[in-house]
């Protein structure tokens, strides 16, 4: 057995000093020797002796040996590119306060520590094209966190990424954790261990083992896509409140799930609602909970849970009722399509066109 002298106490052990073949990984030999890379870095940024990637990050046409050095050199809106797979040893998370894009370039950035790898503090940060992985084996912990205690206003956009929390063999930490007053926007990616949020989440694609809303009231989650092994809500919000207007939950087998049947034990994908039944009974759609449709002058379509919300969002367009409505008050120009539905009372003070 080769002993690593950097972390093994050999004072009371019988040992023999022998020659051995160097076995380097990430700049360290199994015996504990650390390569200094001095005078050994080739034109591609690798050490010719231990084979480690030394100049791991690039921005502005220059290479850097650490993400911290690259961040220090970067300007807002710059892209920092990871040049190969890299394991870092930072105990504390690396804080990203500048508005940069971290392009993982198809590689994995990993760390084995009881802290996140990255802490996002900037108001417009993006991570794209690769994997961030926490491999700490003793305790589950997340990979990336957005915001920190007493810090708000951070925003992270994620596209084509895998964020993987660490596992102790029984439980796994979240891939992504969002703190109160901060925001994440997910367009695509995989979240091994799931997503935990006390802040704002906008998700239009990707997949997560678990989406978990914490205890604070008023957490804003808007889902217009994405697949989830489970959605767990701890603050009392209802499942409809998580859906973007006109979207519904699709369970395994391709069957739309009524909102009244949705629970944390059901794996779902968020899809556009097809409104089965066509609102023929004049009731709110049981799958998406929407009562009205808005078509704006530019042709864009949105769905709303009440006729009042639809009228407020119409901006001169057409409001089509999908369900019978109570009292409606209109004070701005628009077209109201009753669509065969009824309104208990209609008060008009603006330029309104009615269609039955």
Coordinates of C-alpha atoms in Angstrom, one line a residue:
X1 CA 0.0 0.0 0.0
X2 CA 1.4 3.4 -1.0
X3 CA 0.8 5.9 1.9
X4 CA -0.2 9.5 1.1
X5 CA 2.2 11.3 3.5
X6 CA 0.1 14.5 3.3
X7 CA -2.8 12.9 5.1
X8 CA -1.6 9.8 6.8
X9 CA 0.1 9.7 10.3
X10 CA 3.0 7.2 10.0
X11 CA 4.6 7.9 13.4
X12 CA 3.4 4.7 14.9
X13 CA 3.3 2.6 11.8
X14 CA 5.9 0.2 10.4
X15 CA 6.8 1.5 6.9
X16 CA 9.3 0.9 4.2
X17 CA 10.7 3.5 1.9
X18 CA 10.6 2.3 -1.7
X19 CA 10.7 3.6 -5.2
X20 CA 7.4 3.7 -6.9
X21 CA 6.0 4.7 -10.3
X22 CA 4.4 8.2 -10.2
X23 CA 0.6 8.0 -10.2
X24 CA -0.7 11.6 -10.7
X25 CA -4.2 12.7 -10.8
X26 CA -5.2 16.4 -10.9
X27 CA -1.6 17.3 -10.2
X28 CA -1.2 15.1 -7.1
X29 CA 0.6 11.7 -6.8
X30 CA -0.8 9.0 -4.6
X31 CA 2.2 9.3 -2.4
X32 CA 1.3 12.9 -1.6
X33 CA 3.7 14.7 -3.8
X34 CA 2.2 17.8 -5.5
X35 CA 3.6 18.8 -8.9
X36 CA 4.5 22.5 -9.1
X37 CA 4.3 22.4 -12.9
X38 CA 7.2 24.9 -13.0
X39 CA 8.7 25.1 -16.5
X40 CA 6.6 22.1 -17.6
X41 CA 3.5 23.7 -19.1
X42 CA 3.1 23.0 -22.9
X43 CA 1.5 25.2 -25.5
X44 CA -1.9 23.6 -24.9
X45 CA -1.8 24.4 -21.2
X46 CA -1.0 20.9 -19.9
X47 CA 1.8 19.9 -17.6
X48 CA 4.2 17.7 -19.5
X49 CA 5.2 15.9 -16.3
X50 CA 2.0 15.1 -14.4
X51 CA -0.3 15.6 -17.4
X52 CA -2.7 17.9 -15.4
X53 CA -4.6 20.7 -17.1
X54 CA -2.9 23.8 -15.6
X55 CA -4.3 26.6 -17.7
X56 CA -7.9 25.4 -17.2
X57 CA -9.9 28.6 -18.1
X58 CA -9.8 31.1 -20.9
X59 CA -11.3 34.5 -21.4
X60 CA -10.5 37.5 -23.6
X61 CA -8.0 35.3 -25.5
X62 CA -5.9 34.6 -22.4
X63 CA -5.6 31.5 -20.2
X64 CA -5.8 31.3 -16.5
X65 CA -4.9 28.6 -13.9
X66 CA -8.1 29.1 -11.8
X67 CA -11.6 30.3 -12.2
X68 CA -11.0 33.0 -9.6
X69 CA -8.1 34.4 -11.7
X70 CA -10.3 34.3 -14.8
X71 CA -13.1 36.1 -13.0
X72 CA -10.8 38.8 -11.8
X73 CA -9.7 39.5 -15.4
X74 CA -13.1 39.2 -16.9
X75 CA -15.4 42.2 -17.7
X76 CA -19.2 42.2 -17.7
X77 CA -20.7 40.1 -20.6
X78 CA -17.4 38.2 -21.1
X79 CA -17.4 34.4 -21.6
X80 CA -15.1 32.3 -19.5
X81 CA -14.5 28.9 -21.1
X82 CA -13.5 25.7 -19.3
X83 CA -10.8 24.0 -21.4
X84 CA -11.0 20.5 -20.1
X85 CA -12.4 18.4 -17.2
X86 CA -11.3 19.8 -13.9
X87 CA -11.5 19.0 -10.2
X88 CA -11.1 21.9 -7.8
X89 CA -10.3 21.8 -4.1
X90 CA -11.8 25.1 -2.8
X91 CA -13.4 24.6 0.6
X92 CA -15.7 27.5 0.1
X93 CA -17.9 28.1 -3.0
X94 CA -16.4 30.3 -5.7
X95 CA -18.5 33.4 -5.9
X96 CA -19.4 34.8 -9.3
X97 CA -20.4 38.5 -8.9
X98 CA -19.7 39.7 -12.5
X99 CA -22.3 39.3 -15.3
X100 CA -20.4 36.6 -17.2
X101 CA -21.2 33.4 -19.1
X102 CA -19.4 30.3 -17.8
X103 CA -19.1 28.0 -20.8
X104 CA -18.3 24.5 -19.5
X105 CA -17.5 23.5 -23.1
X106 CA -18.8 20.0 -22.7
X107 CA -16.6 19.2 -19.7
X108 CA -17.2 18.6 -16.0
X109 CA -16.2 20.9 -13.2
X110 CA -16.2 18.9 -10.0
X111 CA -15.4 19.2 -6.3
X112 CA -15.5 17.0 -3.2
X113 CA -16.4 19.3 -0.3
X114 CA -19.3 20.0 2.0
X115 CA -20.1 23.2 0.2
X116 CA -21.4 24.2 -3.2
X117 CA -18.9 24.6 -6.0
X118 CA -20.3 27.9 -7.3
X119 CA -22.2 30.7 -5.6
X120 CA -24.0 33.1 -8.0
X121 CA -24.2 36.7 -6.8
X122 CA -24.3 38.6 -10.1
X123 CA -27.6 39.9 -11.6
X124 CA -27.1 38.3 -15.0
X125 CA -24.9 35.2 -14.9
X126 CA -25.2 32.2 -17.2
X127 CA -23.8 28.6 -17.1
X128 CA -24.0 26.6 -20.3
X129 CA -22.9 23.4 -22.0
X130 CA -21.5 21.0 -19.4
X131 CA -21.6 19.6 -15.9
X132 CA -21.0 20.9 -12.4
X133 CA -20.7 18.0 -9.9
X134 CA -20.3 17.8 -6.2
X135 CA -18.7 14.4 -5.3
X136 CA -18.5 14.8 -1.5
X137 CA -19.2 11.3 -0.2
X138 CA -19.9 11.9 3.5
X139 CA -22.9 14.2 3.4
X140 CA -25.4 15.3 0.7
X141 CA -24.7 18.8 -0.6
X142 CA -25.7 20.9 -3.6
X143 CA -23.6 21.8 -6.6
X144 CA -24.6 25.4 -7.4
X145 CA -26.4 28.0 -5.2
X146 CA -28.0 31.2 -6.3
X147 CA -27.6 34.0 -3.7
X148 CA -26.5 33.7 -0.1
X149 CA -27.7 34.8 3.3
X150 CA -28.6 38.5 3.2
X151 CA -27.8 38.8 -0.5
X152 CA -30.6 39.3 -3.0
X153 CA -30.8 40.2 -6.7
X154 CA -28.7 37.4 -8.1
X155 CA -29.9 35.8 -11.3
X156 CA -28.6 32.6 -13.1
X157 CA -29.6 31.3 -16.5
X158 CA -28.9 27.7 -17.2
X159 CA -28.8 26.0 -20.6
X160 CA -27.7 22.5 -21.6
X161 CA -26.1 21.8 -18.2
X162 CA -26.1 19.0 -15.7
X163 CA -25.9 20.0 -12.0
X164 CA -25.4 17.1 -9.7
X165 CA -25.5 17.2 -5.9
X166 CA -23.3 14.9 -3.8
X167 CA -24.6 11.6 -2.3
X168 CA -23.7 9.6 0.8
X169 CA -25.1 6.5 -0.9
X170 CA -28.6 7.0 0.6
X171 CA -29.6 10.6 0.1
X172 CA -28.4 13.2 -2.5
X173 CA -28.1 16.9 -2.3
X174 CA -29.8 19.2 -4.8
X175 CA -28.1 20.1 -8.1
X176 CA -29.4 23.7 -7.7
X177 CA -30.4 25.7 -4.6
X178 CA -32.1 29.1 -4.9
X179 CA -32.1 31.4 -1.9
X180 CA -34.8 34.0 -1.1
X181 CA -34.7 37.1 -3.2
X182 CA -32.7 35.5 -6.0
X183 CA -33.7 33.9 -9.3
X184 CA -32.9 31.1 -11.7
X185 CA -34.0 30.6 -15.3
X186 CA -33.8 27.1 -16.7
X187 CA -34.2 26.5 -20.5
X188 CA -32.6 23.0 -20.6
X189 CA -30.5 20.7 -18.4
X190 CA -30.5 17.8 -15.9
X191 CA -30.7 18.4 -12.2
X192 CA -29.5 15.2 -10.4
X193 CA -30.7 15.5 -6.8
X194 CA -33.3 18.1 -7.9
X195 CA -33.9 21.8 -7.5
X196 CA -34.7 23.5 -4.1
X197 CA -36.0 27.0 -4.2
X198 CA -37.0 29.7 -1.7
X199 CA -36.5 32.2 -4.5
X200 CA -37.8 32.7 -8.1
X201 CA -37.7 29.9 -10.6
X202 CA -38.6 30.2 -14.3
X203 CA -38.3 26.8 -16.1
X204 CA -39.2 26.0 -19.7
X205 CA -37.3 22.8 -20.2
X206 CA -35.0 20.3 -18.6
X207 CA -35.5 17.6 -16.0
X208 CA -35.1 17.3 -12.2
X209 CA -35.4 14.4 -9.9
X210 CA -37.3 16.7 -7.5
X211 CA -38.6 20.2 -7.5
X212 CA -39.0 21.3 -3.9
X213 CA -40.5 24.6 -2.7
X214 CA -39.3 25.7 0.8
X215 CA -41.3 27.2 3.6
X216 CA -41.3 30.9 2.8
X217 CA -44.6 32.3 1.5
X218 CA -44.8 33.9 -1.9
X219 CA -42.2 31.8 -3.7
X220 CA -42.6 32.5 -7.4
X221 CA -42.3 29.4 -9.7
X222 CA -43.4 29.6 -13.3
X223 CA -43.3 26.3 -15.2
X224 CA -43.8 26.2 -19.0
X225 CA -41.9 23.0 -19.5
X226 CA -39.7 20.5 -17.7
X227 CA -40.0 17.0 -16.3
X228 CA -40.0 16.2 -12.6
X229 CA -39.8 12.9 -10.6
X230 CA -41.7 14.7 -7.8
X231 CA -42.9 18.2 -7.0
X232 CA -43.0 18.8 -3.2
X233 CA -44.5 22.0 -1.8
X234 CA -43.8 23.0 1.8
X235 CA -45.3 26.5 2.0
X236 CA -48.9 25.6 1.3
X237 CA -49.0 26.8 -2.4
X238 CA -51.2 24.9 -4.8
X239 CA -50.0 23.0 -7.8
X240 CA -51.9 25.3 -10.2
X241 CA -49.9 28.3 -9.0
X242 CA -46.7 26.8 -10.3
X243 CA -48.0 26.6 -13.9
X244 CA -47.6 29.2 -16.6
X245 CA -51.0 30.2 -18.1
X246 CA -52.3 27.5 -20.4
X247 CA -49.9 24.7 -19.2
X248 CA -50.8 21.5 -17.5
X249 CA -49.2 18.4 -15.9
X250 CA -48.8 15.3 -18.1
X251 CA -48.3 12.1 -16.2
X252 CA -46.6 8.9 -17.4
X253 CA -48.6 7.3 -20.2
X254 CA -49.2 10.6 -21.9
X255 CA -52.4 11.4 -19.9
X256 CA -53.1 15.0 -18.7
X257 CA -53.6 15.2 -15.0
X258 CA -56.4 17.1 -13.4
X259 CA -55.1 19.7 -10.9
X260 CA -57.3 18.1 -8.2
X261 CA -55.4 14.8 -8.7
X262 CA -51.8 16.2 -8.7
X263 CA -49.6 15.3 -5.7
X264 CA -46.0 15.0 -4.8
X265 CA -45.9 11.3 -5.5
X266 CA -46.7 11.8 -9.2
X267 CA -43.9 12.1 -11.8
X268 CA -45.0 14.7 -14.4
X269 CA -44.0 16.7 -17.5
X270 CA -45.3 20.2 -17.9
X271 CA -46.9 20.7 -21.4
X272 CA -49.3 23.1 -23.1
X273 CA -52.8 22.2 -22.2
X274 CA -55.1 20.9 -24.9
X275 CA -58.2 21.6 -22.8
X276 CA -59.9 18.2 -23.2
X277 CA -63.6 18.8 -23.4
X278 CA -63.2 22.2 -24.9
X279 CA -64.9 24.0 -22.0
X280 CA -68.2 22.9 -23.3
X281 CA -69.8 23.0 -19.9
X282 CA -68.7 26.6 -19.3
X283 CA -66.5 25.6 -16.4
X284 CA -62.8 26.4 -15.8
X285 CA -60.4 23.9 -17.4
X286 CA -59.7 21.2 -14.7
X287 CA -56.2 20.6 -16.2
X288 CA -54.7 24.1 -16.4
X289 CA -57.3 26.1 -14.4
X290 CA -57.6 28.8 -17.1
X291 CA -60.8 30.7 -17.7
X292 CA -59.9 33.1 -20.5
X293 CA -57.6 33.4 -23.5
X294 CA -56.0 36.6 -24.8
X295 CA -54.8 37.3 -28.3
X296 CA -52.8 40.5 -28.5
X297 CA -52.6 42.7 -31.6
X298 CA -49.2 41.1 -32.4
X299 CA -50.8 37.6 -32.5
X300 CA -49.3 36.4 -29.3
X301 CA -51.6 34.2 -27.2
X302 CA -51.7 33.9 -23.4
X303 CA -54.0 32.1 -20.9
X304 CA -55.4 33.5 -17.6
X305 CA -57.1 32.1 -14.6
X306 CA -59.8 34.8 -14.4
X307 CA -61.6 37.0 -16.9
X308 CA -60.3 40.0 -15.0
X309 CA -56.7 39.0 -15.3
X310 CA -57.2 38.5 -19.1
X311 CA -58.8 41.9 -19.5
X312 CA -55.9 43.6 -17.6
X313 CA -53.4 41.8 -20.0
X314 CA -55.3 42.3 -23.3
X315 CA -53.6 45.6 -24.4
X316 CA -56.1 46.2 -27.1
X317 CA -56.4 42.6 -28.2
X318 CA -59.2 40.0 -27.9
X319 CA -60.3 38.4 -24.7
X320 CA -62.1 35.0 -25.3
X321 CA -64.0 33.5 -22.4
X322 CA -63.3 29.8 -21.9
X323 CA -65.6 29.5 -18.9
X324 CA -68.7 31.4 -17.6
X325 CA -67.7 34.5 -15.7
X326 CA -69.0 36.6 -12.8
X327 CA -69.1 40.4 -13.0
X328 CA -66.8 41.8 -15.7
X329 CA -65.7 45.5 -15.9
X330 CA -64.0 46.8 -19.0
X331 CA -62.5 50.3 -19.1
X332 CA -60.0 50.0 -22.0
X333 CA -60.4 49.3 -25.7
X334 CA -60.6 45.6 -26.5
X335 CA -62.7 42.9 -28.2
X336 CA -64.6 40.6 -25.8
X337 CA -65.5 37.2 -27.4
X338 CA -68.1 35.6 -25.1
X339 CA -67.4 32.3 -27.0
X340 CA -70.9 31.0 -26.1
X341 CA -70.3 31.6 -22.4
X342 CA -72.1 33.9 -20.0
X343 CA -71.1 36.8 -17.7
X344 CA -73.2 37.5 -14.7
X345 CA -72.8 41.3 -15.2
X346 CA -71.0 43.4 -17.8
X347 CA -69.9 47.0 -17.1
X348 CA -68.3 48.8 -20.0
X349 CA -66.7 52.3 -19.8
X350 CA -64.3 52.0 -22.8
X351 CA -64.4 51.2 -26.5
X352 CA -65.4 47.5 -26.5
X353 CA -66.4 45.2 -29.3
X354 CA -68.6 42.3 -28.3
X355 CA -68.8 38.9 -30.0
X356 CA -71.1 36.1 -28.9

